Coordinates of C-alpha atoms in Angstrom, one line a residue:
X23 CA -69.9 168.1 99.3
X24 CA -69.6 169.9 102.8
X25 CA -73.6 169.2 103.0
X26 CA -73.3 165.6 101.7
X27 CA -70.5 165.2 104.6
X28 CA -73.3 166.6 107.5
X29 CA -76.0 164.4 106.4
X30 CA -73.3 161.4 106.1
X31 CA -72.6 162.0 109.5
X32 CA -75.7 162.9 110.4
X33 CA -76.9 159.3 109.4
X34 CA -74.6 157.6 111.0
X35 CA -74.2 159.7 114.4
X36 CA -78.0 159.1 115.1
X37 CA -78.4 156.0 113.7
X38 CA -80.9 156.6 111.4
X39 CA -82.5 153.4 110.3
X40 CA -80.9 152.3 106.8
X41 CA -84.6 151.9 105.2
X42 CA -85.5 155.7 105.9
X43 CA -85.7 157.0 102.7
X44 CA -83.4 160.6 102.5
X45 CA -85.3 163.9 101.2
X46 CA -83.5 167.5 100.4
X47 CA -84.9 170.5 100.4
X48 CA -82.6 174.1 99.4
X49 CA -82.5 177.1 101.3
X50 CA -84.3 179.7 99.3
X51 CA -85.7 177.6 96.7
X52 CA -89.5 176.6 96.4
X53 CA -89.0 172.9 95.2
X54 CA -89.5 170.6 97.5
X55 CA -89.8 166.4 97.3
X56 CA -88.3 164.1 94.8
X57 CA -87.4 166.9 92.3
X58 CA -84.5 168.8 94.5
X59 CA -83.8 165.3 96.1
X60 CA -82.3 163.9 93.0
X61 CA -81.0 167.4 92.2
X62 CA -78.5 166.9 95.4
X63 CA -77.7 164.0 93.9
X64 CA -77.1 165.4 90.8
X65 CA -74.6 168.0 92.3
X66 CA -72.8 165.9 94.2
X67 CA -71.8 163.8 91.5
X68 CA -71.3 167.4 89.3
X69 CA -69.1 168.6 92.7
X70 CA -67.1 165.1 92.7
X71 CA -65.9 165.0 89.0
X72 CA -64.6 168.7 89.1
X73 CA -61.1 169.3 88.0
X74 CA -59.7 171.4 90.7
X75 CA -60.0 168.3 93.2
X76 CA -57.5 166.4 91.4
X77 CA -59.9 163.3 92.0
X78 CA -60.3 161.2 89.0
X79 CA -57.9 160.5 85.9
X80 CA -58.7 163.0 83.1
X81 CA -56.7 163.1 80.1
X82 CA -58.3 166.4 79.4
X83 CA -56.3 167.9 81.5
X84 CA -56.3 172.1 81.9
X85 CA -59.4 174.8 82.2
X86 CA -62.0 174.2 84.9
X87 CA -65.4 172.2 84.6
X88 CA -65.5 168.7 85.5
X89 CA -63.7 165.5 84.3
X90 CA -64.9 164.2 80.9
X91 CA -63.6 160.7 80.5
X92 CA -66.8 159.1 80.3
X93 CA -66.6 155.3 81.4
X94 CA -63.0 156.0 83.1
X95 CA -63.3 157.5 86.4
X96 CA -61.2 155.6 88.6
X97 CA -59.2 157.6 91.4
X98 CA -56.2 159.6 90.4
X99 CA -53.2 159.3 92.3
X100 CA -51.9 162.3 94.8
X101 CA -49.6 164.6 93.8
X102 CA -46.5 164.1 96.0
X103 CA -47.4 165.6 99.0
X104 CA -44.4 165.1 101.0
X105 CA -44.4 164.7 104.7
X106 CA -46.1 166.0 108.0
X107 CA -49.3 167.0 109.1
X108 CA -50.1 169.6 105.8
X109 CA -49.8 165.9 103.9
X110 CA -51.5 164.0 106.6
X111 CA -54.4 166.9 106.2
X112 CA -54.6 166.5 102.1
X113 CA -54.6 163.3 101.9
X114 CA -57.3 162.9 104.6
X115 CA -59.0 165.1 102.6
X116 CA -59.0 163.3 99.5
X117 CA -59.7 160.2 101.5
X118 CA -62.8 162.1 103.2
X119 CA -64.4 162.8 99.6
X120 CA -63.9 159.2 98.5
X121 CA -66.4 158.0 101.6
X122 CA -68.7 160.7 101.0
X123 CA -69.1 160.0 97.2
X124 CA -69.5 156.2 98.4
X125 CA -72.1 156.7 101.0
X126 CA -74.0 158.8 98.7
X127 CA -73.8 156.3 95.8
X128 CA -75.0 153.4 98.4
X129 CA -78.2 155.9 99.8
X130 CA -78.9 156.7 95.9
X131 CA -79.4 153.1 95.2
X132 CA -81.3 152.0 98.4
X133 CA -83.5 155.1 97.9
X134 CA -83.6 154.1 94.4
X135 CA -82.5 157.5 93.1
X136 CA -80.8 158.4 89.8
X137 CA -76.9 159.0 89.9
X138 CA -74.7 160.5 87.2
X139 CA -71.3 159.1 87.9
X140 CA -69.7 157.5 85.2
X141 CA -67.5 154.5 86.8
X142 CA -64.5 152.8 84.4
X143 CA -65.2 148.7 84.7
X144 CA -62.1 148.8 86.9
X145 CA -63.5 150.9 89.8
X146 CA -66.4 148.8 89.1
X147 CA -65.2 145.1 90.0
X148 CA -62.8 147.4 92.7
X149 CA -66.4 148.0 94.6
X150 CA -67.3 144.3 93.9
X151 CA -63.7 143.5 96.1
X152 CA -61.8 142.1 93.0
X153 CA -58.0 144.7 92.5
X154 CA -57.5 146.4 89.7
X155 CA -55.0 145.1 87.6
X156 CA -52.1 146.3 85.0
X157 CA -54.4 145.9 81.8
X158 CA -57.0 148.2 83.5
X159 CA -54.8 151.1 83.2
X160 CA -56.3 150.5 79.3
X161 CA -59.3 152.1 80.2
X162 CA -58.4 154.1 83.2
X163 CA -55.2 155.8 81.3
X164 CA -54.8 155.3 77.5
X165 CA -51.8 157.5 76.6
X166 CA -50.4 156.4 79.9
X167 CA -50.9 153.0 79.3
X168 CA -49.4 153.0 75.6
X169 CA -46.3 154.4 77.2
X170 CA -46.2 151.6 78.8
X171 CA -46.6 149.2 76.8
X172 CA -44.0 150.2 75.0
X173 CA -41.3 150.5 77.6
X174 CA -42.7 147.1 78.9
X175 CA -41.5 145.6 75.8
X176 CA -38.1 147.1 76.0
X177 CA -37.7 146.0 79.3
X178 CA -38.5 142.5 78.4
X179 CA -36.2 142.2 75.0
X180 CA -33.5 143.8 77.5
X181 CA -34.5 140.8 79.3
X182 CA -34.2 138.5 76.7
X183 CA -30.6 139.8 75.5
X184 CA -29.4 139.8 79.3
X185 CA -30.4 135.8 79.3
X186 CA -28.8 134.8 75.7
X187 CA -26.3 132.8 77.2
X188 CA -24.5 132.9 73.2
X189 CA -24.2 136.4 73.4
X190 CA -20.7 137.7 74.6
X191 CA -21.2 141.1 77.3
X192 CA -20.1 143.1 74.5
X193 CA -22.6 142.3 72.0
X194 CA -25.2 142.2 75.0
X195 CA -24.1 145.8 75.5
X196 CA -24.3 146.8 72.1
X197 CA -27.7 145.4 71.6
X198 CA -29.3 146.7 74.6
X199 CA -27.8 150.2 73.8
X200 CA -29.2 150.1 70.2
X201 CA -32.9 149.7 72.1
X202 CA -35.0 152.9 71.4
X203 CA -38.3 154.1 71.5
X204 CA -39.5 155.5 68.3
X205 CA -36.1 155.6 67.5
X206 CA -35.1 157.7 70.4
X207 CA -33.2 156.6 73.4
X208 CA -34.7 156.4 76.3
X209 CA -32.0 158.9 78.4
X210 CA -32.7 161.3 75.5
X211 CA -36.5 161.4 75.9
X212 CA -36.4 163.8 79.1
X213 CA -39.2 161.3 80.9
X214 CA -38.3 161.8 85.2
X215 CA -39.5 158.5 87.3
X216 CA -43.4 160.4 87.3
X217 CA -46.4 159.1 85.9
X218 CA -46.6 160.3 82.0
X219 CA -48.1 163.5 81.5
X220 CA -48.4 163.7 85.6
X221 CA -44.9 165.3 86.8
X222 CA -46.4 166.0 90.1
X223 CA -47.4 162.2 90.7
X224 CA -44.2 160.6 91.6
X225 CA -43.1 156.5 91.2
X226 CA -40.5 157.3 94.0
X227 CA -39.2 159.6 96.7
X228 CA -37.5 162.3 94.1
X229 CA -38.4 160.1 91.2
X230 CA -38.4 164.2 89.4
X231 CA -34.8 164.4 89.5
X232 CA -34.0 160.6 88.6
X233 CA -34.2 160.4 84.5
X234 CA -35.4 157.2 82.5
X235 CA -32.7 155.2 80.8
X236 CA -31.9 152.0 79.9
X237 CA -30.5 150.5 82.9
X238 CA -33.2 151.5 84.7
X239 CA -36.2 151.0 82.6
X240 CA -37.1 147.5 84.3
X241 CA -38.0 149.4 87.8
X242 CA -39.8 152.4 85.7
X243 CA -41.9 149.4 84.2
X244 CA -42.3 148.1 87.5
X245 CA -43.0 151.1 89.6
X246 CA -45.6 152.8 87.0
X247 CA -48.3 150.3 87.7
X248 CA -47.8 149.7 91.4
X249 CA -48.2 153.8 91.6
X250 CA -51.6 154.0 89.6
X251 CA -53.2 150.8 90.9
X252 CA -52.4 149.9 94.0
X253 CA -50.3 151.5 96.6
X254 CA -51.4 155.6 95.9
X255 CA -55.3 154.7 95.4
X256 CA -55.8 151.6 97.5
X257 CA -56.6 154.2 100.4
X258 CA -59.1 156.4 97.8
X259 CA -60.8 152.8 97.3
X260 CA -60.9 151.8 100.4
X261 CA -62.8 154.8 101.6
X262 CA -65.0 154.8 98.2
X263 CA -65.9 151.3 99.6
X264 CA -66.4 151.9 103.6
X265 CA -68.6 155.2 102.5
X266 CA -70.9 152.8 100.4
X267 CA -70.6 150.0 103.5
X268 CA -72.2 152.9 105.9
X269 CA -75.7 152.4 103.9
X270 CA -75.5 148.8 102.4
X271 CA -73.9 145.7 103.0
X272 CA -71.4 145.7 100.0
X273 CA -71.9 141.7 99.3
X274 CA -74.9 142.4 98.0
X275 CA -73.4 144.5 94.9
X276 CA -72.6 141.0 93.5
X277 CA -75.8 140.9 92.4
X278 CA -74.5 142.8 89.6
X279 CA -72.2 142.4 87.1
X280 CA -69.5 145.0 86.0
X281 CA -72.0 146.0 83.3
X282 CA -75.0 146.5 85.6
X283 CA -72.9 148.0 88.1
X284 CA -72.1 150.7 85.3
X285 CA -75.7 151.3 84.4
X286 CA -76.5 152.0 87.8
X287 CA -74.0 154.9 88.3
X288 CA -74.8 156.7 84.8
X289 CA -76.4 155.7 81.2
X290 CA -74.7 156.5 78.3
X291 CA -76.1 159.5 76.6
X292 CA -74.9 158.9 73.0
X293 CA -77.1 155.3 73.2
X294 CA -80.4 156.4 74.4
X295 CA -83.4 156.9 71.7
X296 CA -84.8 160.5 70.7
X297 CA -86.2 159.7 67.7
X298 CA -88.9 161.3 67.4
X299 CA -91.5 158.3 67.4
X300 CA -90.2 157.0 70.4
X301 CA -90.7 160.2 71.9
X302 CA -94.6 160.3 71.3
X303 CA -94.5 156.8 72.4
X304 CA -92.9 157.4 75.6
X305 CA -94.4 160.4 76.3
X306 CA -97.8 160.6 78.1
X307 CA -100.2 163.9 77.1
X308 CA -102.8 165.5 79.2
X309 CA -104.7 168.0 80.2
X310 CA -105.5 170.0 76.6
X311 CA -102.9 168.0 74.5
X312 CA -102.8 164.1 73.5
X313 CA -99.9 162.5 71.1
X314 CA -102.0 163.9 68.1
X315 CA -101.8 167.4 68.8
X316 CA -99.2 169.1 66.5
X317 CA -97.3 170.6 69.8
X318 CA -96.6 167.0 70.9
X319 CA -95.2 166.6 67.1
X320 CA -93.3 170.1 67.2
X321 CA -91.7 169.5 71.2
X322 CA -91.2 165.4 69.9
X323 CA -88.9 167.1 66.8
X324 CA -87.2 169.4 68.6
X325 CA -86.0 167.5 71.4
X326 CA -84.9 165.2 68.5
X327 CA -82.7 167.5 67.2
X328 CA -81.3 169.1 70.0
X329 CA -77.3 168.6 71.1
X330 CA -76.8 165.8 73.7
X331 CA -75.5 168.4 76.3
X332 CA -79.0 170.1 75.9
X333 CA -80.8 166.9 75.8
X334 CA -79.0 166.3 79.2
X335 CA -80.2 169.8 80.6
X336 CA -83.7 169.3 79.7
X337 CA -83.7 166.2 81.4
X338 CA -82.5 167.3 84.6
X339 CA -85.1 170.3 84.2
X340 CA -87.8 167.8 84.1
X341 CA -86.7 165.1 86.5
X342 CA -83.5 167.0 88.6
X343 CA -81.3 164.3 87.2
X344 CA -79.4 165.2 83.7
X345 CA -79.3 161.1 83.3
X346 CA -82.4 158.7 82.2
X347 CA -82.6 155.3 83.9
X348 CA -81.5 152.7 81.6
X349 CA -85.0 152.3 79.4
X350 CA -84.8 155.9 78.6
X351 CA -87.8 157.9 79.0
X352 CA -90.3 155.0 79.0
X353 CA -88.5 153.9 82.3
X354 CA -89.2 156.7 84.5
X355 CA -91.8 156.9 87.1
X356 CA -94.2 158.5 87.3
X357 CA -94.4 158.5 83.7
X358 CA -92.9 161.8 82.0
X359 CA -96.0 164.0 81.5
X360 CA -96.6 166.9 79.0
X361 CA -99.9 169.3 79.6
X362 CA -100.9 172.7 78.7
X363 CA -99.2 175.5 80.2
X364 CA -102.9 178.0 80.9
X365 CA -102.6 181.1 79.3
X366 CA -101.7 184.4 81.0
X367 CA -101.3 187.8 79.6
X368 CA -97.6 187.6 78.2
X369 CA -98.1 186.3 75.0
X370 CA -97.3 182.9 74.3
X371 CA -94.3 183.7 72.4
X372 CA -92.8 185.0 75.4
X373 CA -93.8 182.6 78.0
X374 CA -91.3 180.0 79.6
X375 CA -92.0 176.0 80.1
X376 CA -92.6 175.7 83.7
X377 CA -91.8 171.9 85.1
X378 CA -92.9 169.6 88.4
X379 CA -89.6 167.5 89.1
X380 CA -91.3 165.1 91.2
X381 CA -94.0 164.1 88.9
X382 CA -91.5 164.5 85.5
X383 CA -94.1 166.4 84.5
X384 CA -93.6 169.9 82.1
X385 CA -96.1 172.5 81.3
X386 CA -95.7 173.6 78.0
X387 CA -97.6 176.7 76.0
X388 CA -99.0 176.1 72.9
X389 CA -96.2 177.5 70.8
X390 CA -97.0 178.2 67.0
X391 CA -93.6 177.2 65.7
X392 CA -90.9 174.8 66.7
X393 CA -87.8 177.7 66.3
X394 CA -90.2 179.8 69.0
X395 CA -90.7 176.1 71.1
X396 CA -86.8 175.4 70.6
X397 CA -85.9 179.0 71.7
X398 CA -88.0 179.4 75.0
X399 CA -87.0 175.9 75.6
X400 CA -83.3 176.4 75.8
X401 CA -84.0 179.7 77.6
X402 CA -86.0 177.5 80.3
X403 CA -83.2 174.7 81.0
X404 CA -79.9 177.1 80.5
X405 CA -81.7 179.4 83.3
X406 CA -83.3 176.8 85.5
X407 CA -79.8 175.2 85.7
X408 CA -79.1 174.2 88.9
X409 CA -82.4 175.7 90.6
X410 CA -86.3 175.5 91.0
X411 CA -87.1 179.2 90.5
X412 CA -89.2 177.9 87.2
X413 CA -91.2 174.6 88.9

């Protein structure tokens, strides 16, 4: 992200002309082109969804790694911070990583480069200008947003007794006191003015020490969706949006629609083909093999069966980018190549797949088996994570 943040400012400090195309190369790595280019990409999205940042919403809360609520990123709101310039310095912070993550998305699309950001449909029509609004807390929040649902409609029967004009104050009070949820009352439930499941995210200044009850549930209801989508993240989005501004004008996103937009961040792994067949088809063989040779059928099989999180790491051995364009294999350009690996001395048992990220093309012994072509395979992409020490 630090790196991101130089060339970000880099790009705008010297004005470099918004059509120059952006190429990365590592320190200490031999790769060099396309390949590592899409692998900054790559890690920047990896470095943006971590959990320690306290970026995104992730019901999966605890443990490292990175947020896994495919199709619901959408900025999480700050813990309370409190006052002065410590909290004027996190929440810049937080800020700062929202326009870095948008100026990269905007140069991955003008360079036409492959991100792997999955966006919810509300951050979505938030970078096409529209606001997010109480029923997109469906997707950005689930458990939080059946919580609320359900003190919503307590708040409104409340409501509803409060304007029966034939009800007397006493059986208004003893109808809005026999309100529960699940069968509890509210002041039992032990729920502070936070966001559910989020203690540290507050509604209100010392919303921890003020406990939900009924006479108070109508500014809970009111508060909880004001917190998650507007007042606490309007800032994240704002700077999500003016990072993406620094590289293209953001009118012309309406090109898309919230679907496109979607497709554009990241694919969904669980719809794209590996079926075998389509595999050979997509596939182009050369140099010593062709889509007859019973390698092609043995690599086509394996890949088939492999686990999507392994289908993923292939795919960013071959092309630096864990993600296929939407199209799937047959999409990407060049073409995704398979040729003979020559032979050396180590016997082919023993020998690795050796890749060129910025031709998507792999190099591939002859194997005699498909458990010695599956083994040497996941040795190549669970070592080669993250590096070019194998192109």
């Amino acid at each position: 992200l630090e790196s991101a943040r130089k060339v970000m400012d880099m790009y705008t400090q010297v004005q470099v002309p918004r059509c120059s195309t952006l190429e990365v190369e590592f320190y200490g790595e031999v790769g060099v082109g396309a390949g590592p280019t899409q692998e900054f990409y790559s890690c920047v999205c990896h470095e943006i969804t971590r959990k320690e940042f306290k970026l995104w919403w992730d019901e999966e809360r605890g443990g490292g790694g990175v947020c896994a609520g495919v199709w619901r990123a959408v900025p999480r709101p700050p813990a309370a911070a409190g006052s002065g310039a410590k909290a004027d310095e996190t929440r810049k912070k937080r800020a700062d990583m929202f326009e870095v993550c948008g100026w990269v998305c905007g140069k991955a699309l003008l360079d036409n480069r492959l991100l792997d950001l999955p966006l919810s449909p509300p951050l979505c029509r938030a970078l096409l200008g529209c606001p997010l609004e109480v029923e997109d807390m469906r997707f950005v929040c689930p458990a939080v947003y059946k919580t609320f649902c359900a003190l919503r409609a307590i708040a409104r029967t409340k409501a509803e007794i409060l304007g029966d004009a034939a009800l007397g104050a006493a059986d208004q009070a003893s109808k809005i006191n026999a309100l529960s949820l699940d069968g509890a009352e509210l002041s039992s439930l032990g729920v502070t003015f936070t966001v559910p499941g989020y203690e540290d995210v507050l509604l209100k200044e010392g919303g921890g020490d003020i406990e939900l009850s009924i006479d108070n549930v109508e500014e809970y209801v009111e508060l909880l969706p004001r917190v998650l989508l507007t007042e606490s993240v309007m800032p994240l989005l704002t700077a999500l949006r003016e990072g993406m501004s620094k590289v293209i004008p953001l009118a012309s996103l309406k090109v898309f629609c919230v679907e496109e937009l979607q497709q554009l961040f990241a694919s969904d792994d669980t719809q794209m083909e590996w079926s075998p067949e389509s595999l050979l088809q997509a596939f182009k063989f050369e140099h010593g093999y062709t889509c007859n040779s019973r390698i092609a059928r043995l690599l086509a099989d394996v890949l088939s069966g492999l686990p999507i999180e392994s289908k993923r790491k292939f795919v960013s051995f071959c092309t630096g980018c864990p993600r296929l364009p939407v199209g799937g294999f047959s999409s990407l350009r060049p073409c995704f190549t398979v040729v003979r690996k020559e032979s050396s001395r180590t016997p082919i048992e023993l020998q690795l797949p050796s890749v060129m990220t910025c031709a998507n093309y792999l190099k591939l012994p002859e194997y005699d088996t498909a458990e010695v072509l599956r083994e040497r395979l996941l040795v190549a992409v669970n070592e080669a994570d993250g590096s070019f020490h194998l192109s």
